[in-house]
PDB file of C-alpha atoms in Angstrom:
ATOM      1  CA  MET A   1      66.510  66.430  64.309  1.00  0.00           C
ATOM      2  CA  THR A   2      66.280  66.459  67.885  1.00  0.00           C
ATOM      3  CA  LYS A   3      63.927  68.865  69.426  1.00  0.00           C
ATOM      4  CA  ARG A   4      64.846  71.426  72.139  1.00  0.00           C
ATOM      5  CA  VAL A   5      62.374  71.811  74.947  1.00  0.00           C
ATOM      6  CA  LEU A   6      62.295  75.015  76.931  1.00  0.00           C
ATOM      7  CA  VAL A   7      61.500  74.137  80.617  1.00  0.00           C
ATOM      8  CA  PRO A   8      61.180  77.267  82.637  1.00  0.00           C
ATOM      9  CA  ILE A   9      61.605  76.312  86.508  1.00  0.00           C
ATOM     10  CA  ASP A  10      61.432  77.856  89.885  1.00  0.00           C
ATOM     11  CA  ARG A  11      60.748  76.155  93.219  1.00  0.00           C
ATOM     12  CA  SER A  12      57.288  75.286  92.590  1.00  0.00           C
ATOM     13  CA  GLU A  13      55.694  71.888  92.269  1.00  0.00           C
ATOM     14  CA  GLN A  14      54.382  73.027  89.162  1.00  0.00           C
ATOM     15  CA  ALA A  15      57.709  73.300  87.751  1.00  0.00           C
ATOM     16  CA  GLU A  16      58.538  69.853  88.810  1.00  0.00           C
ATOM     17  CA  ALA A  17      55.189  68.469  87.144  1.00  0.00           C
ATOM     18  CA  ALA A  18      56.269  70.589  83.899  1.00  0.00           C
ATOM     19  CA  ALA A  19      59.811  68.842  83.954  1.00  0.00           C
ATOM     20  CA  ALA A  20      58.051  65.352  84.484  1.00  0.00           C
ATOM     21  CA  PHE A  21      55.882  66.159  81.554  1.00  0.00           C
ATOM     22  CA  ALA A  22      58.557  67.194  79.089  1.00  0.00           C
ATOM     23  CA  VAL A  23      60.401  64.001  80.038  1.00  0.00           C
ATOM     24  CA  GLU A  24      57.546  61.827  79.356  1.00  0.00           C
ATOM     25  CA  ASN A  25      56.233  63.330  76.215  1.00  0.00           C
ATOM     26  CA  PHE A  26      59.463  64.464  74.736  1.00  0.00           C
ATOM     27  CA  PRO A  27      61.995  61.626  75.545  1.00  0.00           C
ATOM     28  CA  ASP A  28      64.482  62.088  72.584  1.00  0.00           C
ATOM     29  CA  ALA A  29      64.581  65.971  72.739  1.00  0.00           C
ATOM     30  CA  THR A  30      66.968  68.295  74.732  1.00  0.00           C
ATOM     31  CA  VAL A  31      65.376  69.388  77.601  1.00  0.00           C
ATOM     32  CA  VAL A  32      66.612  72.891  78.590  1.00  0.00           C
ATOM     33  CA  LEU A  33      66.134  73.720  82.091  1.00  0.00           C
ATOM     34  CA  PHE A  34      65.536  77.522  82.381  1.00  0.00           C
ATOM     35  CA  HIS A  35      65.545  79.675  85.583  1.00  0.00           C
ATOM     36  CA  VAL A  36      65.064  83.423  85.673  1.00  0.00           C
ATOM     37  CA  ILE A  37      66.659  85.459  88.674  1.00  0.00           C
ATOM     38  CA  ASN A  38      64.320  88.305  88.903  1.00  0.00           C
ATOM     39  CA  PRO A  39      66.028  91.510  90.517  1.00  0.00           C
ATOM     40  CA  ALA A  40      62.667  92.953  91.447  1.00  0.00           C
ATOM     41  CA  GLU A  41      62.231  90.252  94.009  1.00  0.00           C
ATOM     42  CA  ALA A  42      65.382  92.007  96.050  1.00  0.00           C
ATOM     43  CA  GLY A  43      63.735  95.016  96.475  1.00  0.00           C
ATOM     44  CA  TYR A  44      64.451  98.684  95.386  1.00  0.00           C
ATOM     45  CA  SER A  45      66.974 101.155  96.180  1.00  0.00           C
ATOM     46  CA  ALA A  46      65.143 104.292  97.568  1.00  0.00           C
ATOM     47  CA  GLN A  47      67.698 106.988  95.889  1.00  0.00           C
ATOM     48  CA  ALA A  48      67.502 105.043  92.437  1.00  0.00           C
ATOM     49  CA  SER A  49      64.004 103.792  92.512  1.00  0.00           C
ATOM     50  CA  VAL A  50      65.431 100.948  90.493  1.00  0.00           C
ATOM     51  CA  PRO A  51      65.788  97.368  91.553  1.00  0.00           C
ATOM     52  CA  SER A  52      68.994  96.924  93.743  1.00  0.00           C
ATOM     53  CA  PHE A  53      70.418  93.409  94.992  1.00  0.00           C
ATOM     54  CA  SER A  54      73.298  92.420  96.879  1.00  0.00           C
ATOM     55  CA  GLU A  55      75.888  89.861  95.624  1.00  0.00           C
ATOM     56  CA  GLU A  56      74.936  87.710  98.453  1.00  0.00           C
ATOM     57  CA  TRP A  57      71.444  87.653  97.175  1.00  0.00           C
ATOM     58  CA  TYR A  58      72.293  86.940  93.908  1.00  0.00           C
ATOM     59  CA  GLU A  59      74.629  84.076  94.830  1.00  0.00           C
ATOM     60  CA  GLU A  60      71.783  82.608  96.954  1.00  0.00           C
ATOM     61  CA  LYS A  61      69.502  82.687  94.116  1.00  0.00           C
ATOM     62  CA  GLN A  62      72.155  81.061  91.776  1.00  0.00           C
ATOM     63  CA  ALA A  63      72.587  78.572  94.243  1.00  0.00           C
ATOM     64  CA  GLU A  64      68.856  77.959  94.723  1.00  0.00           C
ATOM     65  CA  ALA A  65      68.749  77.700  90.837  1.00  0.00           C
ATOM     66  CA  SER A  66      71.721  75.043  90.764  1.00  0.00           C
ATOM     67  CA  ASP A  67      69.945  72.705  93.743  1.00  0.00           C
ATOM     68  CA  ARG A  68      66.658  72.843  91.571  1.00  0.00           C
ATOM     69  CA  PHE A  69      68.298  71.961  88.530  1.00  0.00           C
ATOM     70  CA  ASP A  70      69.995  69.073  90.157  1.00  0.00           C
ATOM     71  CA  GLU A  71      66.464  67.837  91.314  1.00  0.00           C
ATOM     72  CA  LEU A  72      64.831  68.268  87.872  1.00  0.00           C
ATOM     73  CA  ALA A  73      67.919  66.863  85.861  1.00  0.00           C
ATOM     74  CA  ALA A  74      67.591  63.728  87.977  1.00  0.00           C
ATOM     75  CA  ILE A  75      63.931  63.180  87.070  1.00  0.00           C
ATOM     76  CA  ALA A  76      64.815  63.698  83.430  1.00  0.00           C
ATOM     77  CA  ARG A  77      67.950  61.286  83.612  1.00  0.00           C
ATOM     78  CA  GLU A  78      65.566  58.776  85.219  1.00  0.00           C
ATOM     79  CA  GLY A  79      62.856  59.204  82.170  1.00  0.00           C
ATOM     80  CA  GLY A  80      65.733  58.481  79.684  1.00  0.00           C
ATOM     81  CA  VAL A  81      66.647  62.078  78.506  1.00  0.00           C
ATOM     82  CA  LYS A  82      70.103  61.942  77.369  1.00  0.00           C
ATOM     83  CA  SER A  83      70.707  65.849  77.241  1.00  0.00           C
ATOM     84  CA  VAL A  84      69.996  68.336  79.833  1.00  0.00           C
ATOM     85  CA  GLU A  85      71.097  71.856  79.615  1.00  0.00           C
ATOM     86  CA  ARG A  86      70.988  74.351  82.347  1.00  0.00           C
ATOM     87  CA  VAL A  87      70.604  78.154  81.824  1.00  0.00           C
ATOM     88  CA  VAL A  88      70.204  80.858  84.231  1.00  0.00           C
ATOM     89  CA  GLU A  89      69.255  84.502  83.238  1.00  0.00           C
ATOM     90  CA  VAL A  90      68.771  87.574  84.988  1.00  0.00           C
ATOM     91  CA  GLY A  91      65.479  89.690  84.194  1.00  0.00           C
ATOM     92  CA  ARG A  92      61.922  89.521  84.124  1.00  0.00           C
ATOM     93  CA  PRO A  93      60.751  86.063  83.637  1.00  0.00           C
ATOM     94  CA  THR A  94      58.100  86.483  80.910  1.00  0.00           C
ATOM     95  CA  LYS A  95      60.493  88.547  78.810  1.00  0.00           C
ATOM     96  CA  ALA A  96      63.414  86.226  79.333  1.00  0.00           C
ATOM     97  CA  ILE A  97      61.581  82.923  78.534  1.00  0.00           C
ATOM     98  CA  VAL A  98      60.134  84.283  75.284  1.00  0.00           C
ATOM     99  CA  GLU A  99      63.379  85.999  74.101  1.00  0.00           C
ATOM    100  CA  TYR A 100      65.392  82.840  75.230  1.00  0.00           C
ATOM    101  CA  ALA A 101      63.081  80.737  72.906  1.00  0.00           C
ATOM    102  CA  ASP A 102      63.271  82.779  69.934  1.00  0.00           C
ATOM    103  CA  GLU A 103      67.167  83.170  70.111  1.00  0.00           C
ATOM    104  CA  HIS A 104      68.179  79.632  70.929  1.00  0.00           C
ATOM    105  CA  ASP A 105      66.203  77.448  68.343  1.00  0.00           C
ATOM    106  CA  ILE A 106      63.742  76.237  71.202  1.00  0.00           C
ATOM    107  CA  ASP A 107      60.967  73.875  69.444  1.00  0.00           C
ATOM    108  CA  GLN A 108      58.440  73.614  72.495  1.00  0.00           C
ATOM    109  CA  ILE A 109      58.040  75.437  75.893  1.00  0.00           C
ATOM    110  CA  VAL A 110      56.877  73.310  78.705  1.00  0.00           C
ATOM    111  CA  MET A 111      55.838  75.328  81.844  1.00  0.00           C
ATOM    112  CA  GLY A 112      53.830  75.099  85.121  1.00  0.00           C
ATOM    113  CA  SER A 113      50.645  76.993  85.849  1.00  0.00           C
ATOM    114  CA  HIS A 114      50.322  78.339  89.237  1.00  0.00           C
ATOM    115  CA  GLY A 115      46.523  78.043  88.940  1.00  0.00           C
ATOM    116  CA  ARG A 116      45.533  81.313  89.815  1.00  0.00           C
ATOM    117  CA  SER A 117      42.018  82.551  89.478  1.00  0.00           C
ATOM    118  CA  GLY A 118      39.800  85.552  89.944  1.00  0.00           C
ATOM    119  CA  MET A 119      41.463  88.825  91.456  1.00  0.00           C
ATOM    120  CA  SER A 120      44.795  87.212  92.245  1.00  0.00           C
ATOM    121  CA  ARG A 121      44.952  86.552  88.468  1.00  0.00           C
ATOM    122  CA  ILE A 122      43.737  89.861  87.283  1.00  0.00           C
ATOM    123  CA  LEU A 123      46.061  91.635  89.695  1.00  0.00           C
ATOM    124  CA  LEU A 124      49.353  89.555  89.421  1.00  0.00           C
ATOM    125  CA  GLY A 125      49.065  88.533  86.059  1.00  0.00           C
ATOM    126  CA  SER A 126      50.371  84.981  85.014  1.00  0.00           C
ATOM    127  CA  VAL A 127      53.862  84.276  83.696  1.00  0.00           C
ATOM    128  CA  ALA A 128      52.275  81.310  81.654  1.00  0.00           C
ATOM    129  CA  GLU A 129      49.503  83.360  80.250  1.00  0.00           C
ATOM    130  CA  ILE A 130      51.931  85.945  79.108  1.00  0.00           C
ATOM    131  CA  VAL A 131      54.391  83.368  77.485  1.00  0.00           C
ATOM    132  CA  VAL A 132      51.396  81.677  75.925  1.00  0.00           C
ATOM    133  CA  ARG A 133      50.537  85.284  74.174  1.00  0.00           C
ATOM    134  CA  ARG A 134      53.810  86.166  73.132  1.00  0.00           C
ATOM    135  CA  ALA A 135      55.907  83.174  72.217  1.00  0.00           C
ATOM    136  CA  THR A 136      56.402  81.884  68.905  1.00  0.00           C
ATOM    137  CA  VAL A 137      56.727  78.277  69.359  1.00  0.00           C
ATOM    138  CA  PRO A 138      54.029  76.055  70.830  1.00  0.00           C
ATOM    139  CA  VAL A 139      53.681  76.167  74.691  1.00  0.00           C
ATOM    140  CA  THR A 140      52.177  73.681  76.914  1.00  0.00           C
ATOM    141  CA  VAL A 141      51.153  74.570  80.302  1.00  0.00           C
ATOM    142  CA  VAL A 142      50.773  72.036  83.012  1.00  0.00           C
ATOM    143  CA  ARG A 143      48.641  72.100  86.012  1.00  0.00           C
TER     144      ARG A 143
END
């Protein structure tokens, strides 16, 4: 059985390290590169007090994800991975990562850590930390 490894990505060096780790440690797996477009990053509508974003903002985020997918898929191919999938979802990153893993037969999550500590970790939380607590599959956090 071929493993399916979910690698949540963003524009960080940690995401690249996670992709490289997944390729090195799971060369026979299907690597699922996963990016979440978070509407909260676009701002809030004053009238509705809900996240709002323009079509242009959304298209820009999709293009950024596509470029990042290309970079990381190249790393995977260079490492000998034969199967790479690309998935973009819209929502809260922690929820989207955990739900996708549960609903798509993911065997392992490999993700980067931003290495926050102290007050910033307490105030901002950590996507990796929340995923570790909520995921039903093993999670490897790469620093």
